[in-house]
Each structure stands twice: as structure tokens, then as C-alpha cells.
């Protein structure tokens, strides 16, 4: 593997050279959203400066250019996650919308009273609430896989939970709060043997591990562009064609129809059946630029470098007196959630901000998980491949200083 030149990579991200509170920015809130390389920013500027137009509608040249760019982005996504067909890639606003789409559309057709849907204790609110809403509408029940003290799901409990009533499983590939990498392949293979569809919430996975939906054999996969160095407001729902084809549309409007009369409407084919209204054309182009950028560096090299940061950061953190790392799974992505001594996460986060360090504090949209762990929340430092060990040193020194000020 060739040398990973982080200083060169940092040159690609303009925001990393700015200051916050008079200090050079140290951005450790990558699980919330990632920074954007010039390649993505330029792609957006180019789109709006040179080809902005609506897609799938005009005969004029600009519209054709915009349509081609939009459809080329779909193909880039298809290739990136190794989907069988471009039609299996639905552009949505983000992971939340993708999960809502499946819960509404698939759920409306297939989930009935007393059916069971399985999620895990680790889920983000976006992979809890849409299923709860579906349960409220249908009378189905939500089953939650418990976790152990390291923040790993207890597979044996999952096995016991599966029954004839289980009609859907939706699981985070990687936990945003603790960084746990779930054994999704084992989950899918067990579900496969019982013919139960599986959706993966890939919001925290796509930027850290190689995603191959064919190899995973998941039925649905969701991710957000903004977590993989792309723009906000664009995301992807991958679904196997056989599922998407038989699912009813999620929203009505332009583009998702074939013919409309006041009496009856016929729906468009995939993927347009699920893309009502003018889509986020610029976003899709920015996302494709982000995926190409990641591909050029190589997701395996990114993962290896980030793993080094995680190891180094964990060791450094453990040197701090009173440090408690929340989430110590054997398989972990580059996220360190922690509580330091008796300090409140919010106070610690505020003091670190004074040093130009951006970390997340609170429940990280996983309130039930925090309740299970019996903690008010955590401070979360989440690393990307543009972060450095020197930045981690500044963080750990900052934490030590903050503890001495707060206690
Ligand atoms: N699931 C997980 C695991 C997440 O980390 C997030 C974002 N924090 C989401 C879902 C929701 O993603 P978005 O807000 O981009 O829709």
C-alpha cells in the first residue's frame, strides 16, 4: 500500500485551514457531517455556472446536459456500492428519507397487525422512529436486539428474537454513537435463511468500509452524501430491483408518473417511481464528485489510516485520569465516545470549542441507547482521514486542561 500523505490530503479541504475562536480548526465531528474537498465544491460551482437546468423535461441542450450529469451520478453511485443496476439507486435527501421511504412504501404493503420488525439498541433515531410510526399505523411490534457493556449486539438474543412473526429487520452497519461495527453479514445470512428482508443503515459505514451490496446481499441500503464528503440534501436508497418494483410510490408528483388523468395515474419505472418532483441535481453531481474523490484515494487506505487514528486516540485517551470510553467493541470505526471524570459533556465540549476543537456532545440522536447505558450522553470525537495524530494530541491535552478547570 502506497504512503498515505495526510498533509497532501488536507490541502484538498479549504475549511481545514480556517480558524475557530482564534485557533486553527480541529474538526472531530465527522460522524455528524464531513468536510468537503475542493473537487466537490468545484463540481457544484461548475454545475450552477455552466449547466444548471431541470432534468428529464426539456429538449434543449442544457436540460440534456443536466440530465446526463444526473444519470451519470447515479451510475457512479451504482459502481461505488456495486449494485447490479443503476435503476436500483434512488436519490433521496439522506439516510432518514431513505428509511422513511422503505418504512412507508414497503411497510404499507407488507406489514400487518402483530407482525414484528427488528432493530437494535444501537440505532439512530432515524432508524427507530419511522418503524415506530409504521407500528402505530399497522399494529406491528418493534423488537430491539440488546447489547452488551462493550456496545456490541448480543447475537444469541437476535437469534432467539427471530420467529415467524418477524417481517423486517433494519440495522445500522456502524453505530454513530459508539462506533461499533455490527456483524451485518451474519445478520443478513440468518435473515436470508428465514426469508426476512434486511435494510442496512449505512450512514456511518459508507465512508469507512468498502460497501458491496451484492456481496452483502442486503435488500436495502441507505446512506447520506454529507457523511462521505459530499453535499447535504442528497442521499441514496439502494434496493433490490425485485423489491423496489413491487413497492408502491412513496410520494406523488412530477417525474414519478407515466400518465395522469383526473381518474387514474400510472406510475413511472424505476428509479423515477420514487423520485417525485425536481431532484437535487447539483447534490447528485456533488455526491458523484465525492465518491470519485474517495475512490481515487481508496477506501481501504482510508480505513487503514483511520484505524491508526482510532488506536492512537484510544491509547492517548486512556492516559487521562478518570477517562471512561463508552463503546469498546472489538470491531470499531474511528469514533471515540467518552466521559471524563465528573465533567458534564456539554461543559467539556464548550471548553474544547474555545480551543478550536469541534466535538459532539449529547445523546447523538440515540436517546434509547444512552438510557440503556444509564448515562446523560457523551462527548464524541469522530475521526476522518484528514485528521492527524497531532490534532489528537491537542485534543487530549485540551481535555486534561478542561478537566482541571471544571473540577
Ligand atoms: N443513521 C445513522 C447511523 C446516522 O449516523 C445518521 C446521521 N447522524 C442518520 C441515520 C441520519 O442521517 P441523515 O441525517 O443524513 O438523514
Coordinates of C-alpha atoms and ligand atoms in Angstrom, one line a residue:
X1 CA 0.0 0.0 0.0
X2 CA 1.5 3.3 -1.0
X3 CA 2.2 6.1 1.5
X4 CA -0.8 7.9 2.9
X5 CA 0.1 11.6 2.7
X6 CA -2.3 13.3 5.1
X7 CA -0.7 16.7 4.6
X8 CA -1.4 16.5 0.9
X9 CA -5.0 15.4 1.6
X10 CA -5.5 18.3 3.9
X11 CA -4.7 20.6 1.1
X12 CA -7.9 19.4 -0.6
X13 CA -10.1 20.7 2.2
X14 CA -10.3 24.5 2.4
X15 CA -12.1 24.6 5.7
X16 CA -9.3 22.7 7.5
X17 CA -7.2 25.9 7.0
X18 CA -9.6 28.2 8.8
X19 CA -9.7 29.3 12.4
X20 CA -12.3 29.0 15.1
X21 CA -12.1 31.2 18.2
X22 CA -8.7 32.3 17.1
X23 CA -7.3 28.8 16.9
X24 CA -6.8 26.6 13.9
X25 CA -9.9 24.4 13.4
X26 CA -9.6 20.8 14.6
X27 CA -12.6 19.1 13.2
X28 CA -13.6 16.0 15.1
X29 CA -17.3 16.0 14.4
X30 CA -17.1 13.8 11.3
X31 CA -19.8 11.4 12.3
X32 CA -22.3 14.4 12.3
X33 CA -21.1 15.6 8.9
X34 CA -17.8 15.6 7.0
X35 CA -15.9 18.4 5.3
X36 CA -15.9 18.9 1.6
X37 CA -12.9 18.7 -0.7
X38 CA -12.4 21.3 -3.5
X39 CA -13.3 18.6 -6.0
X40 CA -16.9 18.6 -4.6
X41 CA -17.1 22.4 -4.2
X42 CA -15.9 22.9 -7.7
X43 CA -18.4 20.4 -9.1
X44 CA -21.2 22.3 -7.5
X45 CA -19.9 25.7 -8.8
X46 CA -19.4 24.2 -12.3
X47 CA -22.9 22.8 -12.3
X48 CA -24.6 26.1 -11.3
X49 CA -22.3 28.1 -13.5
X50 CA -22.4 26.0 -16.7
X51 CA -25.3 23.5 -16.9
X52 CA -28.0 24.4 -14.4
X53 CA -31.3 23.3 -15.9
X54 CA -34.1 20.9 -15.0
X55 CA -33.8 17.2 -15.7
X56 CA -35.8 14.7 -17.8
X57 CA -38.0 17.5 -19.2
X58 CA -36.5 19.8 -21.8
X59 CA -35.5 19.1 -25.3
X60 CA -33.0 21.9 -25.1
X61 CA -29.3 21.3 -24.8
X62 CA -28.8 22.5 -21.2
X63 CA -31.5 20.2 -19.9
X64 CA -30.0 17.3 -21.8
X65 CA -26.6 18.1 -20.2
X66 CA -28.1 18.3 -16.7
X67 CA -30.0 15.0 -17.3
X68 CA -26.9 13.3 -18.5
X69 CA -24.9 14.5 -15.5
X70 CA -27.6 13.5 -13.1
X71 CA -27.9 10.0 -14.6
X72 CA -24.1 9.7 -14.7
X73 CA -24.0 10.4 -11.0
X74 CA -26.5 7.5 -10.5
X75 CA -24.1 5.2 -12.3
X76 CA -21.2 6.5 -10.2
X77 CA -23.2 5.5 -7.0
X78 CA -24.1 2.2 -8.6
X79 CA -20.4 1.4 -9.2
X80 CA -19.3 2.7 -5.8
X81 CA -21.6 0.3 -3.9
X82 CA -21.5 -2.4 -6.6
X83 CA -25.3 -2.5 -7.3
X84 CA -26.4 -4.7 -10.1
X85 CA -28.3 -2.0 -11.9
X86 CA -28.5 1.9 -11.9
X87 CA -32.3 1.6 -11.6
X88 CA -31.7 0.2 -8.1
X89 CA -30.2 3.6 -7.0
X90 CA -32.9 6.0 -5.8
X91 CA -31.8 9.6 -5.0
X92 CA -33.3 10.9 -1.8
X93 CA -32.4 13.6 0.7
X94 CA -30.4 11.4 3.0
X95 CA -30.5 8.3 5.2
X96 CA -33.5 9.5 7.1
X97 CA -35.6 9.9 3.9
X98 CA -34.4 6.5 2.6
X99 CA -35.6 4.7 5.8
X100 CA -38.9 6.6 5.8
X101 CA -39.4 5.6 2.1
X102 CA -39.0 1.9 2.9
X103 CA -41.0 2.0 6.1
X104 CA -43.8 3.8 4.3
X105 CA -43.8 2.1 1.0
X106 CA -42.7 -1.5 1.8
X107 CA -44.4 -1.2 5.2
X108 CA -47.7 -0.1 3.8
X109 CA -47.9 -3.2 1.5
X110 CA -46.4 -5.9 3.7
X111 CA -46.5 -5.1 7.4
X112 CA -49.7 -6.1 9.2
X113 CA -51.1 -6.3 12.8
X114 CA -48.9 -8.4 15.1
X115 CA -46.0 -8.6 12.6
X116 CA -42.6 -7.9 14.2
X117 CA -39.8 -5.6 13.0
X118 CA -36.4 -6.0 14.5
X119 CA -33.9 -3.1 15.1
X120 CA -31.1 -2.9 17.7
X121 CA -30.4 -0.9 20.8
X122 CA -27.6 1.0 18.9
X123 CA -30.0 2.6 16.4
X124 CA -30.0 6.3 15.4
X125 CA -33.5 7.9 15.9
X126 CA -33.8 7.8 12.1
X127 CA -33.8 4.0 12.2
X128 CA -36.2 3.9 15.1
X129 CA -38.9 6.4 14.6
X130 CA -40.0 5.5 11.0
X131 CA -40.5 1.9 12.2
X132 CA -42.4 3.1 15.3
X133 CA -44.7 5.2 13.2
X134 CA -45.3 2.1 11.0
X135 CA -46.1 0.0 14.0
X136 CA -48.5 2.7 15.2
X137 CA -50.3 2.6 11.9
X138 CA -50.4 -1.2 11.4
X139 CA -50.4 -2.7 14.9
X140 CA -47.0 -4.3 14.3
X141 CA -44.4 -4.6 17.1
X142 CA -40.9 -3.3 17.3
X143 CA -38.3 -5.7 18.8
X144 CA -35.0 -4.4 19.9
X145 CA -31.8 -6.5 20.0
X146 CA -30.0 -5.9 23.3
X147 CA -26.3 -5.0 23.5
X148 CA -23.5 -5.9 26.0
X149 CA -21.5 -3.5 28.0
X150 CA -18.9 -3.1 25.2
X151 CA -21.7 -1.8 22.9
X152 CA -21.9 -5.0 20.8
X153 CA -25.2 -6.5 19.9
X154 CA -25.9 -9.9 21.5
X155 CA -26.2 -12.2 18.5
X156 CA -27.7 -15.1 20.5
X157 CA -30.6 -12.8 21.6
X158 CA -31.1 -11.8 18.0
X159 CA -31.3 -15.4 17.0
X160 CA -33.9 -16.0 19.7
X161 CA -35.9 -13.0 18.7
X162 CA -36.5 -14.2 15.1
X163 CA -39.8 -16.0 14.6
X164 CA -42.5 -16.5 12.0
X165 CA -43.8 -13.1 13.0
X166 CA -40.5 -11.3 12.0
X167 CA -41.3 -9.5 8.8
X168 CA -38.4 -7.0 8.5
X169 CA -35.0 -6.2 10.0
X170 CA -33.4 -2.8 9.9
X171 CA -29.9 -2.4 11.4
X172 CA -27.1 0.2 11.5
X173 CA -24.0 -1.1 9.9
X174 CA -21.9 1.1 12.2
X175 CA -23.2 2.9 15.3
X176 CA -22.8 6.7 15.1
X177 CA -22.6 7.0 18.9
X178 CA -20.2 4.2 19.8
X179 CA -18.5 3.3 16.5
X180 CA -19.5 -0.4 16.9
X181 CA -19.3 -2.3 13.6
X182 CA -22.2 -4.7 13.6
X183 CA -21.9 -8.3 12.3
X184 CA -24.2 -7.4 9.4
X185 CA -23.1 -10.4 7.2
X186 CA -24.1 -12.8 9.9
X187 CA -27.4 -10.9 10.5
X188 CA -28.2 -11.0 6.8
X189 CA -27.3 -14.7 6.3
X190 CA -29.6 -15.7 9.2
X191 CA -32.4 -13.4 7.9
X192 CA -31.9 -14.9 4.4
X193 CA -32.4 -18.4 5.7
X194 CA -35.8 -17.3 7.0
X195 CA -36.7 -15.1 4.0
X196 CA -36.8 -11.9 6.0
X197 CA -35.8 -8.7 4.2
X198 CA -32.9 -6.7 5.7
X199 CA -32.3 -3.0 5.5
X200 CA -28.8 -1.6 6.4
X201 CA -28.5 2.0 7.7
X202 CA -25.2 2.7 6.1
X203 CA -24.9 6.4 7.2
X204 CA -21.7 5.7 9.2
X205 CA -20.4 2.9 7.1
X206 CA -20.1 4.1 3.6
X207 CA -17.2 6.5 4.4
X208 CA -15.3 3.9 6.5
X209 CA -15.6 0.5 4.9
X210 CA -15.9 -0.9 1.4
X211 CA -19.6 -1.4 0.5
X212 CA -20.5 -4.1 -1.9
X213 CA -24.3 -4.5 -1.8
X214 CA -24.1 -7.7 -3.9
X215 CA -21.7 -9.3 -1.6
X216 CA -23.5 -8.1 1.5
X217 CA -26.8 -9.4 -0.1
X218 CA -28.8 -6.8 1.8
X219 CA -32.2 -5.9 0.4
X220 CA -32.0 -2.2 1.1
X221 CA -29.0 0.1 1.9
X222 CA -29.2 3.8 2.9
X223 CA -26.6 6.5 3.1
X224 CA -26.2 10.2 3.2
X225 CA -24.0 12.2 0.8
X226 CA -22.9 14.7 3.5
X227 CA -21.2 11.9 5.6
X228 CA -19.0 10.9 2.7
X229 CA -17.6 14.3 1.9
X230 CA -20.5 15.2 -0.4
X231 CA -23.2 17.9 -0.2
X232 CA -26.1 17.9 2.3
X233 CA -29.6 17.2 1.0
X234 CA -28.6 14.3 -1.2
X235 CA -28.5 10.6 -0.2
X236 CA -29.2 7.2 -1.6
X237 CA -31.6 4.4 -1.2
X238 CA -30.3 1.2 -2.8
X239 CA -33.0 -1.5 -3.1
X240 CA -33.0 -4.8 -4.9
X241 CA -35.0 -4.4 -8.1
X242 CA -37.4 -7.2 -7.2
X243 CA -38.4 -5.3 -4.0
X244 CA -38.5 -1.8 -5.5
X245 CA -40.6 -2.9 -8.5
X246 CA -43.4 -4.2 -6.4
X247 CA -43.4 -1.4 -3.8
X248 CA -45.9 1.5 -4.2
X249 CA -44.7 5.0 -4.8
X250 CA -43.8 7.0 -1.6
X251 CA -44.6 10.5 -2.8
X252 CA -46.6 11.7 -5.8
X253 CA -45.7 14.5 -8.2
X254 CA -43.8 15.2 -11.4
X255 CA -41.3 12.6 -12.8
X256 CA -42.7 9.7 -10.9
X257 CA -45.7 9.3 -13.3
X258 CA -46.2 7.8 -16.7
X259 CA -49.7 9.1 -17.5
X260 CA -52.0 11.2 -15.4
X261 CA -55.7 11.7 -15.8
X262 CA -58.1 13.0 -13.2
X263 CA -59.5 9.5 -12.9
X264 CA -56.3 7.5 -12.8
X265 CA -52.5 7.8 -12.8
X266 CA -50.0 5.2 -13.9
X267 CA -46.5 5.3 -12.4
X268 CA -43.1 5.6 -13.9
X269 CA -40.5 2.9 -13.9
X270 CA -37.6 2.6 -11.6
X271 CA -35.9 4.6 -10.4
X272 CA -38.2 7.5 -11.2
X273 CA -41.2 6.0 -9.5
X274 CA -39.6 7.0 -6.2
X275 CA -38.2 10.4 -7.3
X276 CA -41.2 12.8 -7.3
X277 CA -40.5 16.4 -8.2
X278 CA -37.3 18.2 -9.2
X279 CA -34.5 16.2 -7.6
X280 CA -31.3 17.6 -6.0
X281 CA -29.4 17.7 -9.3
X282 CA -26.5 19.7 -8.0
X283 CA -26.4 17.4 -5.0
X284 CA -26.2 14.3 -7.1
X285 CA -23.3 15.7 -9.1
X286 CA -21.5 16.8 -5.9
X287 CA -22.0 13.3 -4.4
X288 CA -20.5 11.7 -7.5
X289 CA -17.5 14.0 -7.2
X290 CA -17.1 13.0 -3.6
X291 CA -17.3 9.3 -4.4
X292 CA -14.8 9.7 -7.2
X293 CA -12.5 11.5 -4.8
X294 CA -12.8 8.7 -2.2
X295 CA -12.3 6.1 -4.9
X296 CA -9.1 7.8 -6.1
X297 CA -7.6 7.7 -2.6
X298 CA -9.0 4.2 -1.9
X299 CA -11.4 3.3 0.8
X300 CA -9.1 0.5 2.1
X301 CA -6.3 3.1 2.6
X302 CA -8.7 5.4 4.3
X303 CA -9.9 2.7 6.6
X304 CA -6.3 1.7 7.5
X305 CA -5.3 5.3 8.2
X306 CA -8.4 5.9 10.3
X307 CA -7.9 2.7 12.2
X308 CA -4.4 4.0 13.1
X309 CA -6.0 7.2 14.4
X310 CA -8.5 5.2 16.4
X311 CA -5.8 3.2 18.0
X312 CA -3.6 6.2 18.8
X313 CA -6.6 8.2 20.1
X314 CA -7.8 5.4 22.3
X315 CA -4.4 5.0 23.9
X316 CA -3.9 8.7 24.4
X317 CA -7.4 9.0 25.9
X318 CA -6.8 6.1 28.3
X319 CA -3.8 8.0 29.8
X320 CA -6.2 10.6 31.1
X321 CA -7.3 10.1 34.7
X322 CA -11.0 9.5 35.1
X323 CA -11.4 8.8 31.4
X324 CA -14.3 6.4 30.5
X325 CA -14.6 5.3 26.9
X326 CA -18.1 4.4 26.1
X327 CA -18.2 1.8 23.4
X328 CA -15.3 -0.7 23.4
X329 CA -16.4 -3.1 20.7
X330 CA -13.8 -5.3 19.2
X331 CA -14.9 -4.2 15.7
X332 CA -15.0 -0.4 15.8
X333 CA -14.9 2.5 13.4
X334 CA -13.0 5.7 14.2
X335 CA -15.3 7.1 16.8
X336 CA -14.4 7.7 20.5
X337 CA -17.3 8.5 22.7
X338 CA -16.3 9.3 26.3
X339 CA -17.0 10.7 29.7
X340 CA -14.2 12.4 31.5
X341 CA -14.2 12.4 35.3
X342 CA -17.2 14.2 36.7
X343 CA -17.3 16.8 33.9
X344 CA -20.6 17.2 32.0
X345 CA -20.2 16.5 28.3
X346 CA -21.7 19.9 27.4
X347 CA -19.2 21.8 29.6
X348 CA -16.3 19.8 28.2
X349 CA -17.5 20.4 24.6
X350 CA -17.8 24.2 25.3
X351 CA -14.2 24.4 26.7
X352 CA -12.8 22.4 23.8
X353 CA -14.6 24.7 21.4
X354 CA -12.6 27.6 22.9
X355 CA -9.5 25.7 21.7
X356 CA -10.9 25.5 18.2
X357 CA -11.8 21.8 18.6
X358 CA -15.2 20.7 17.3
X359 CA -16.6 17.6 19.1
X360 CA -20.1 16.5 19.5
X361 CA -21.8 16.4 22.9
X362 CA -25.1 14.9 24.0
X363 CA -27.1 11.8 23.0
X364 CA -26.2 11.9 19.3
X365 CA -29.7 11.1 18.2
X366 CA -29.6 7.8 20.1
X367 CA -31.6 8.6 23.2
X368 CA -32.7 5.0 23.9
X369 CA -29.0 3.8 23.8
X370 CA -28.0 6.5 26.3
X371 CA -30.9 5.4 28.5
X372 CA -29.7 1.8 28.2
X373 CA -26.2 2.8 29.2
X374 CA -27.6 4.9 32.0
X375 CA -25.6 8.0 31.0
X376 CA -26.8 11.5 30.1
X377 CA -24.8 11.5 26.9
X378 CA -21.2 11.5 25.9
X379 CA -18.5 13.7 24.3
X380 CA -17.8 12.2 20.9
X381 CA -14.7 12.7 18.8
X382 CA -15.1 11.1 15.4
X383 CA -12.1 11.0 13.1
X384 CA -11.8 11.3 9.3
X385 CA -8.9 10.5 7.1
X386 CA -7.8 14.2 7.1
X387 CA -7.3 14.2 10.8
X388 CA -3.9 13.7 12.4
X389 CA -2.2 12.4 15.5
X390 CA -1.0 15.9 16.3
X391 CA -4.6 17.0 16.4
X392 CA -5.4 14.1 18.7
X393 CA -2.6 15.3 21.0
X394 CA -4.1 18.8 21.1
X395 CA -7.5 17.2 21.9
X396 CA -6.2 15.1 24.8
X397 CA -4.2 18.0 26.2
X398 CA -7.3 20.1 25.9
X399 CA -9.3 17.5 27.8
X400 CA -6.8 17.4 30.6
X401 CA -6.8 21.2 30.8
X402 CA -10.6 21.3 30.7
X403 CA -10.9 18.7 33.5
X404 CA -8.6 20.7 35.7
X405 CA -10.7 23.8 35.1
X406 CA -14.1 22.0 35.6
X407 CA -13.3 20.0 38.8
Ligands
LIG1 N1 -28.3 6.7 10.8 C1 -27.1 7.0 11.4 C2 -26.3 5.8 11.9 C3 -26.6 8.3 11.4 O1 -25.4 8.5 12.0 C4 -27.3 9.3 10.8 C5 -26.8 10.8 10.9 N2 -26.3 11.1 12.1 C6 -28.6 9.0 10.3 C7 -29.0 7.7 10.3 C8 -29.4 10.1 9.6 O2 -28.8 10.7 8.5 P1 -29.3 12.0 7.9 O3 -29.5 13.0 9.0 O4 -28.2 12.4 6.9 O5 -30.6 11.6 7.2

